[in-house]
XYZ file of N, CA and C in Angstrom:
510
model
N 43.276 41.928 10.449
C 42.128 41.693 9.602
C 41.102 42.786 9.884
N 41.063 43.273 8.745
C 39.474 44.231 8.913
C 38.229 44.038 9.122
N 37.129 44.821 9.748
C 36.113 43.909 10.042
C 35.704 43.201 8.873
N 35.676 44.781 7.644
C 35.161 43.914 6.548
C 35.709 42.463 5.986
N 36.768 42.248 5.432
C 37.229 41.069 5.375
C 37.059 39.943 6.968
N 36.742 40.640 7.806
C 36.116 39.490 9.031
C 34.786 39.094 8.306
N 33.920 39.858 8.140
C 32.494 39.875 7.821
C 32.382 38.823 6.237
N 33.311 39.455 5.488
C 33.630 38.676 4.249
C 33.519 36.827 4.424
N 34.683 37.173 5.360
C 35.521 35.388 5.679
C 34.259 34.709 6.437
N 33.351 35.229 7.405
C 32.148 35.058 8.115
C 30.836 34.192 6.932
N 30.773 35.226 5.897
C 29.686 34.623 4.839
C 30.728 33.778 4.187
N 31.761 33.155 3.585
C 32.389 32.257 3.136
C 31.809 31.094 4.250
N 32.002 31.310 4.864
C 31.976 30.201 6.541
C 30.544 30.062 6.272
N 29.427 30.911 6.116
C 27.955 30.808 6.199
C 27.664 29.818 4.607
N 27.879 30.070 3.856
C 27.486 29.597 2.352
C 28.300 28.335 2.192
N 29.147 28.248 2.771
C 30.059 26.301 3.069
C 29.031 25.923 3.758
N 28.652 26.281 4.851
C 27.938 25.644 5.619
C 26.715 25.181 5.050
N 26.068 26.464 4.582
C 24.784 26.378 3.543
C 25.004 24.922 2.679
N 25.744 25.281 1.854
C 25.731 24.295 1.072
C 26.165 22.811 1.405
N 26.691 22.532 2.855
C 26.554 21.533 3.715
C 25.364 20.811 3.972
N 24.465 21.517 4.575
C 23.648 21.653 5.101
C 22.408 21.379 3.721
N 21.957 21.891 2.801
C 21.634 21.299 1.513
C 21.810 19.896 0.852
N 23.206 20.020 0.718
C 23.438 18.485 0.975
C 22.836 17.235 1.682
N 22.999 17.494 3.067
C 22.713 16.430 3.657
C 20.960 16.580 3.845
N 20.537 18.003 3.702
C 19.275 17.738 3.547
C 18.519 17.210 2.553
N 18.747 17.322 1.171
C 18.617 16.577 0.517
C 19.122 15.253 0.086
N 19.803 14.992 0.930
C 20.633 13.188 0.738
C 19.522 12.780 1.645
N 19.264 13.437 2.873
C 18.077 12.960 4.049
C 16.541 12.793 3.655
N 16.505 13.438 2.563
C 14.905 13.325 1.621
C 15.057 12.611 0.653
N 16.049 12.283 0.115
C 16.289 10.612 -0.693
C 16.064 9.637 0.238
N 16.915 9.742 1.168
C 16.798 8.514 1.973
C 15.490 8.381 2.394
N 14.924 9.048 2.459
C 13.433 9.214 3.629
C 12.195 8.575 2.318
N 12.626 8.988 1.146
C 11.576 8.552 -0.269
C 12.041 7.187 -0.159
N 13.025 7.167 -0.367
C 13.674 5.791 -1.079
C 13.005 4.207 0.977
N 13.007 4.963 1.235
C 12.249 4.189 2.532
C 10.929 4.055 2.307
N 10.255 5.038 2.229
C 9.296 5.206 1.985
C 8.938 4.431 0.976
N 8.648 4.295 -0.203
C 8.862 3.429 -1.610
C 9.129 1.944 -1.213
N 10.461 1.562 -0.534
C 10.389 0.135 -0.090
C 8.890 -0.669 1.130
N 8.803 0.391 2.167
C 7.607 0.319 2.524
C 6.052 0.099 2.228
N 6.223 0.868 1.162
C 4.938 0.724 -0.005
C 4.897 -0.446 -0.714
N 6.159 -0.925 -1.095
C 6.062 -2.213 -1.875
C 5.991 -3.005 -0.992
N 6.290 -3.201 0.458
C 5.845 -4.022 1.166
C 4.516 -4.150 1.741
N 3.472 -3.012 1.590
C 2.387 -2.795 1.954
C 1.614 -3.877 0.686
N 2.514 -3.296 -0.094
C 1.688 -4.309 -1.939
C 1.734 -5.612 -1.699
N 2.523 -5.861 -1.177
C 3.046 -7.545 -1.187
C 1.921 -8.312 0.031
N 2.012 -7.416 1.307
C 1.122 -7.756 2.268
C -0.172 -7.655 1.523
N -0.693 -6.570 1.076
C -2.479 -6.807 0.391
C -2.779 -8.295 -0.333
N -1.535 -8.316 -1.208
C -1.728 -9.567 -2.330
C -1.708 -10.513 -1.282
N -1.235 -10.853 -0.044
C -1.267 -12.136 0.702
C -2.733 -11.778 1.388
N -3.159 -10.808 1.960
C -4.679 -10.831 2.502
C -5.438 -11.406 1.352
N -5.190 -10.891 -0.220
C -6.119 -11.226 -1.261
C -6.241 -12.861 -1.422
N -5.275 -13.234 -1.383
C -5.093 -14.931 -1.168
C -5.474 -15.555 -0.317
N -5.304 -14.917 1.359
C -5.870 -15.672 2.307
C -7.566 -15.569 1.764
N -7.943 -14.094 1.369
C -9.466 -14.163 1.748
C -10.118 -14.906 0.786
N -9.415 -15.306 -0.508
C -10.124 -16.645 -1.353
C -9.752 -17.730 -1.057
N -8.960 -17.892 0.094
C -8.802 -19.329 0.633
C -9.857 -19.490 1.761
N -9.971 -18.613 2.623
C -10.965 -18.644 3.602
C -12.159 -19.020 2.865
N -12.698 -18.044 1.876
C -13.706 -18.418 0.859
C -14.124 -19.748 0.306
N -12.967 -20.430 0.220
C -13.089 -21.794 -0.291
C -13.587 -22.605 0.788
N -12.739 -22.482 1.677
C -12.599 -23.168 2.749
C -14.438 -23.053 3.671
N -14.729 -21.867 3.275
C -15.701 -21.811 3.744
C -17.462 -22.428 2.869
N -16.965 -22.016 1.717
C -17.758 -22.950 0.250
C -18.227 -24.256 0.744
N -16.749 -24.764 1.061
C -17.035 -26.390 1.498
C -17.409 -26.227 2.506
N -17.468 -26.022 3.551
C -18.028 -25.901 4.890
C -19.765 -26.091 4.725
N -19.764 -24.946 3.804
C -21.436 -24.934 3.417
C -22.131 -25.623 2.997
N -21.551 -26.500 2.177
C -22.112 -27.258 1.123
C -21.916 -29.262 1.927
N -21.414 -28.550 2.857
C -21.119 -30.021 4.014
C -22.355 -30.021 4.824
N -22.664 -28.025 5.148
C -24.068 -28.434 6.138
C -25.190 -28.591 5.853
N -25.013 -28.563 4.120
C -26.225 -28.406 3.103
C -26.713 -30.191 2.975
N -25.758 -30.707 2.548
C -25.330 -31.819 2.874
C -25.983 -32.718 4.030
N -25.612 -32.312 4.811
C -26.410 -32.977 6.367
C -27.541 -32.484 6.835
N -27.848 -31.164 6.355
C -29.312 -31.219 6.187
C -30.224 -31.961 5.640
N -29.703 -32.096 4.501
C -30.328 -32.640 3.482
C -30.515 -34.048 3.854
N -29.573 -34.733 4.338
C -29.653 -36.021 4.905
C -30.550 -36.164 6.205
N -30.763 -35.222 6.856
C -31.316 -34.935 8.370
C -33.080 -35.208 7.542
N -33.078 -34.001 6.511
C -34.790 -34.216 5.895
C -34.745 -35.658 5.572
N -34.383 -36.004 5.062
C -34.428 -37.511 4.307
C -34.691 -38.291 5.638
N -34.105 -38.848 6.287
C -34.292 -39.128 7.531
C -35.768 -39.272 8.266
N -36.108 -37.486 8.398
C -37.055 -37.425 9.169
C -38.256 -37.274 8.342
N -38.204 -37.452 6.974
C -39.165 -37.622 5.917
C -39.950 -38.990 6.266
N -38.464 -40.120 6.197
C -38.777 -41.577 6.270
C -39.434 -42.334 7.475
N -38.552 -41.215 8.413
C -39.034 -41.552 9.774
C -40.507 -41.551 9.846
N -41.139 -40.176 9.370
C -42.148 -39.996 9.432
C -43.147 -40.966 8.361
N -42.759 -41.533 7.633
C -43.733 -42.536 6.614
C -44.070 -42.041 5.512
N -43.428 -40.906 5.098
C -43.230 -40.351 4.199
C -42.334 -40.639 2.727
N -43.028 -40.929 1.705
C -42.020 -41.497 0.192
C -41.220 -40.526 -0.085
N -40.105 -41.014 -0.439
C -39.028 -39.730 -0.884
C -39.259 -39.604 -1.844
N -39.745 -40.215 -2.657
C -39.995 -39.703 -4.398
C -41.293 -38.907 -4.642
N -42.002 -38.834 -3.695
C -43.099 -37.859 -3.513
C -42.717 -36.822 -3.766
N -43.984 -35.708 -4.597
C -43.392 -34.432 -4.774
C -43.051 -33.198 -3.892
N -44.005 -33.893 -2.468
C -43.417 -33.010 -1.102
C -41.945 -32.768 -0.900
N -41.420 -34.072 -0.739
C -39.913 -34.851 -0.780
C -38.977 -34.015 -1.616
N -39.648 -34.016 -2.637
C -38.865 -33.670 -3.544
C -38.539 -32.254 -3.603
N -39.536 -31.317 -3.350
C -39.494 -30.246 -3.077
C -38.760 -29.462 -1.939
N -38.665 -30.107 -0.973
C -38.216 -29.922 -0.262
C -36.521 -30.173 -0.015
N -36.294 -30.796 -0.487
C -34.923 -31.753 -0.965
C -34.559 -30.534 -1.683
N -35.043 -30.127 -2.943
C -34.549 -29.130 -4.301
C -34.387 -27.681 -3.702
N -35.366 -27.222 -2.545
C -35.289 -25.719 -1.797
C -34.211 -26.103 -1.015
N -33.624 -27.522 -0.758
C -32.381 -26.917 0.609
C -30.980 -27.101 -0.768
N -31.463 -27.881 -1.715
C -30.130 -27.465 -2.391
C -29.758 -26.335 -2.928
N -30.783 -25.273 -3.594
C -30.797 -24.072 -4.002
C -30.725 -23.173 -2.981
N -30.972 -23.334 -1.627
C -30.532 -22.331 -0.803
C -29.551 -22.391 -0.553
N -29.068 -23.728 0.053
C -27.772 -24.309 -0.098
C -26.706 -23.516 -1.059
N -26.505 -23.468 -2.296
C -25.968 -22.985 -3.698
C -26.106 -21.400 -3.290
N -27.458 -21.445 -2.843
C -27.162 -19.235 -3.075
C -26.241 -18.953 -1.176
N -26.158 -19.667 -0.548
C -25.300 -19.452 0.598
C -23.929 -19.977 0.011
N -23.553 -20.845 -0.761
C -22.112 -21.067 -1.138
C -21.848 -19.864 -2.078
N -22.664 -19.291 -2.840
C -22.784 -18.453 -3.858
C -22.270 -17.188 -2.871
N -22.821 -16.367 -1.995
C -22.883 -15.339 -1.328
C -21.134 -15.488 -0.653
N -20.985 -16.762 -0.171
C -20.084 -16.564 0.476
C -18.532 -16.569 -0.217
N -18.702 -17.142 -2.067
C -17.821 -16.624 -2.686
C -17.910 -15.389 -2.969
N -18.954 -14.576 -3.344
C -18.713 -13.555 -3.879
C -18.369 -12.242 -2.728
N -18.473 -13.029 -1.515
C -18.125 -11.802 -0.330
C -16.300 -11.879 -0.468
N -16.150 -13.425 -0.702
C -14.659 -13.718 -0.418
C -13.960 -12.738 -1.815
N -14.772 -12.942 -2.806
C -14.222 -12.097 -4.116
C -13.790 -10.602 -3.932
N -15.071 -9.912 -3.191
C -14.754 -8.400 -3.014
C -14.216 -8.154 -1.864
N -13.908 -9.062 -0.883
C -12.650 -8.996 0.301
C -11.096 -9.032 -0.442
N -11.324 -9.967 -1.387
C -9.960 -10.003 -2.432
C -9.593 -8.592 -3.135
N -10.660 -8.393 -3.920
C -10.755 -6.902 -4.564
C -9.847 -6.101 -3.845
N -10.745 -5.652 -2.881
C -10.382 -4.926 -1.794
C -9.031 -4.429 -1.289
N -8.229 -5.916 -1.334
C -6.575 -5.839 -0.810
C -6.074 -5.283 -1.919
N -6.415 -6.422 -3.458
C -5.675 -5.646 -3.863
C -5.960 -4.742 -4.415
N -7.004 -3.724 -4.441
C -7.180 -2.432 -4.699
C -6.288 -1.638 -4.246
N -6.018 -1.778 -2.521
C -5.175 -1.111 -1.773
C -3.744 -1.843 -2.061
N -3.221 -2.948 -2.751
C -2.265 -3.591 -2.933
C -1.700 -2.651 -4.380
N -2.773 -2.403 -5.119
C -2.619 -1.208 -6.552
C -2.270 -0.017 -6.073
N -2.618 0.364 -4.703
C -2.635 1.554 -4.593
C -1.154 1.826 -4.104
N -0.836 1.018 -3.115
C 0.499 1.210 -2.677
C 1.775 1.149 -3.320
N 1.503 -0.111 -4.705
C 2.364 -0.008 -5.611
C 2.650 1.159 -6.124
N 1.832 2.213 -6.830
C 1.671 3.343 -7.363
C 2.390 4.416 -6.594
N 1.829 4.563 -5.427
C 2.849 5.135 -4.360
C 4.264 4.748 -3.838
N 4.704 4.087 -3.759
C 5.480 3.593 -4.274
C 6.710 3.975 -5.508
N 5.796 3.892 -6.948
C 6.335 4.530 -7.693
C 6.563 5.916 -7.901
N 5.741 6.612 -7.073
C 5.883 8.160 -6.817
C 7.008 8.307 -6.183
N 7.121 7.594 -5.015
C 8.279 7.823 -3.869
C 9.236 7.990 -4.731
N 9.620 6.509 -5.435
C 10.922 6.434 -5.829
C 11.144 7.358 -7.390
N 10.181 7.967 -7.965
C 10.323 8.690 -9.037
C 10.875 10.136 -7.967
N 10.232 10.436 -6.560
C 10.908 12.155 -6.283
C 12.072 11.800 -5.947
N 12.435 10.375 -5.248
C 14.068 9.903 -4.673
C 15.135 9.994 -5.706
N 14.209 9.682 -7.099
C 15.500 10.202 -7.909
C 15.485 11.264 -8.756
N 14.332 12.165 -8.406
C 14.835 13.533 -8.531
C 15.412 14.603 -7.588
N 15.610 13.836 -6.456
C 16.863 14.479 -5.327
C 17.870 14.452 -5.722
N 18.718 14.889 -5.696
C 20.273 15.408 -6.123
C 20.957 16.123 -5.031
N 21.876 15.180 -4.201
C 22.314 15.966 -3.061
C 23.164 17.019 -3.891
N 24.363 16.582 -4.685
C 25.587 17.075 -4.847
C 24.960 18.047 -5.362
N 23.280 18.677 -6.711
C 23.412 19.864 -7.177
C 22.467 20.585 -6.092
N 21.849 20.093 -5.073
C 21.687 20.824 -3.762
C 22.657 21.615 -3.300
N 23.398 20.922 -2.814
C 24.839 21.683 -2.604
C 25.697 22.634 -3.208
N 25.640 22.357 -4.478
C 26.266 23.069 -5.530
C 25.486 24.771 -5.507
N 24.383 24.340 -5.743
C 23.391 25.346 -5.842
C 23.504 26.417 -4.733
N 23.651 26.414 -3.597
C 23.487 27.080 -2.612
C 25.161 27.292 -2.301
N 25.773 26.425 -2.824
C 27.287 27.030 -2.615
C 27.361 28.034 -3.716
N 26.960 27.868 -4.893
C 26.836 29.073 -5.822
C 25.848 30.713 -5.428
N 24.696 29.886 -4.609
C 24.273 31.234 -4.139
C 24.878 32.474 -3.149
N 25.708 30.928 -2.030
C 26.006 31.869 -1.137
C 27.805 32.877 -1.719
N 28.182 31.933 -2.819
C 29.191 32.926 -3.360
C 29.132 33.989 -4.249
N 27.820 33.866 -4.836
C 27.740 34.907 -5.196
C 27.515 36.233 -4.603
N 26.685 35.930 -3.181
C 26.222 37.236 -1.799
C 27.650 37.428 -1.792
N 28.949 36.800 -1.699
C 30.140 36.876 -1.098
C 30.587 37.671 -2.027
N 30.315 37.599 -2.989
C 31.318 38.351 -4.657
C 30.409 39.580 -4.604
N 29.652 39.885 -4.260
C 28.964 41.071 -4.309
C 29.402 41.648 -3.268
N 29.136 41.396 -1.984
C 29.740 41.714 -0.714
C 31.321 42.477 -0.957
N 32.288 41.419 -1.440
C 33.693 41.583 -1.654
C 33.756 43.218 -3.020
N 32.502 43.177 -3.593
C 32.702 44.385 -4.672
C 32.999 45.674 -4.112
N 31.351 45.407 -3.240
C 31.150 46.619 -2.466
C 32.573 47.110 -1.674
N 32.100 46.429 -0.971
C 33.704 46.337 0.277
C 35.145 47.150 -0.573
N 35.495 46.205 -1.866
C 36.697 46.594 -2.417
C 36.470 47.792 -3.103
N 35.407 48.760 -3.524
C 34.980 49.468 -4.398
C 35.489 51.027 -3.273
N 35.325 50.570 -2.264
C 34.910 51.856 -0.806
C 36.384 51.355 -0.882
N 37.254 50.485 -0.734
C 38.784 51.005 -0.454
C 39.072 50.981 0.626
């Protein structure tokens, strides 16, 4: 064997490989999107359950409020009467009507915190979906086999040029 045809058979050996090597690198960047993408939709799925817990907490907490609004309210009454004081008086009364309206804007506050804690997830629950759909839109514009193809065509063509030269000199 001549060197040249050594050197020849050498880039045959290099451009198989190449195009080996293409291959699995691009089968390895599908796989790596296509992970990626399932991940994301699991990130989506987790936000939407924070978004749920945090309007359940919300609720949960609504009533809470409106329980201590509640026993306040009963506590004044109480110490209204205690004191010899008419509840139908307009002191009474006033006082009674400011703990329910504060009452209401603290149940109020504490839905609308629970609302934009909800937002929130799933904002980032929108977001991951989307990403997501990116992943898996580049996963299936990977193409191991025309990876491969491609670079087995490149490296035969260096080889067919190579082999010209070579055969041209004799």
């Amino acid at each position: 064997m001549t060197p040249a045809n050594a050197n020849l058979a050498l880039m045959e050996i290099g451009a198989v490989g190449s195009a080996f090597g293409a291959y699995y690198s691009a089968k390895s960047a599908k796989n790596n999107l296509q992970f990626q993408a399932q991940m994301s939709e699991i990130n989506a799925r987790t936000a939407e359950l924070g978004a749920k817990g945090a309007l359940l907490r919300g609720e949960r907490d609504v009533q809470a409020s409106k329980l201590r609004t509640a026993q306040l309210k009963g506590a004044q009454r109480a110490a209204t009467a205690a004191n010899g004081f008419d509840l139908g008086d307009e002191t009474s009364a006033r006082i009674l009507t400011s703990t329910d309206v504060m009452g209401e804007i603290d149940a109020n506050t504490i839905k609308t915190n629970a609302a934009r804690e909800a937002w929130g997830y799933r904002a980032q629950g929108s977001n991951s979906t989307a990403q997501a759909g990116l992943y898996k839109m580049q996963a299936d514009n990977q193409n191991p086999l025309m990876a491969g193809a491609g670079t087995l065509l490149s490296g035969a063509g260096s080889v067919a040029d190579r082999w010209s030269k070579y055969g041209s000199k004799g």
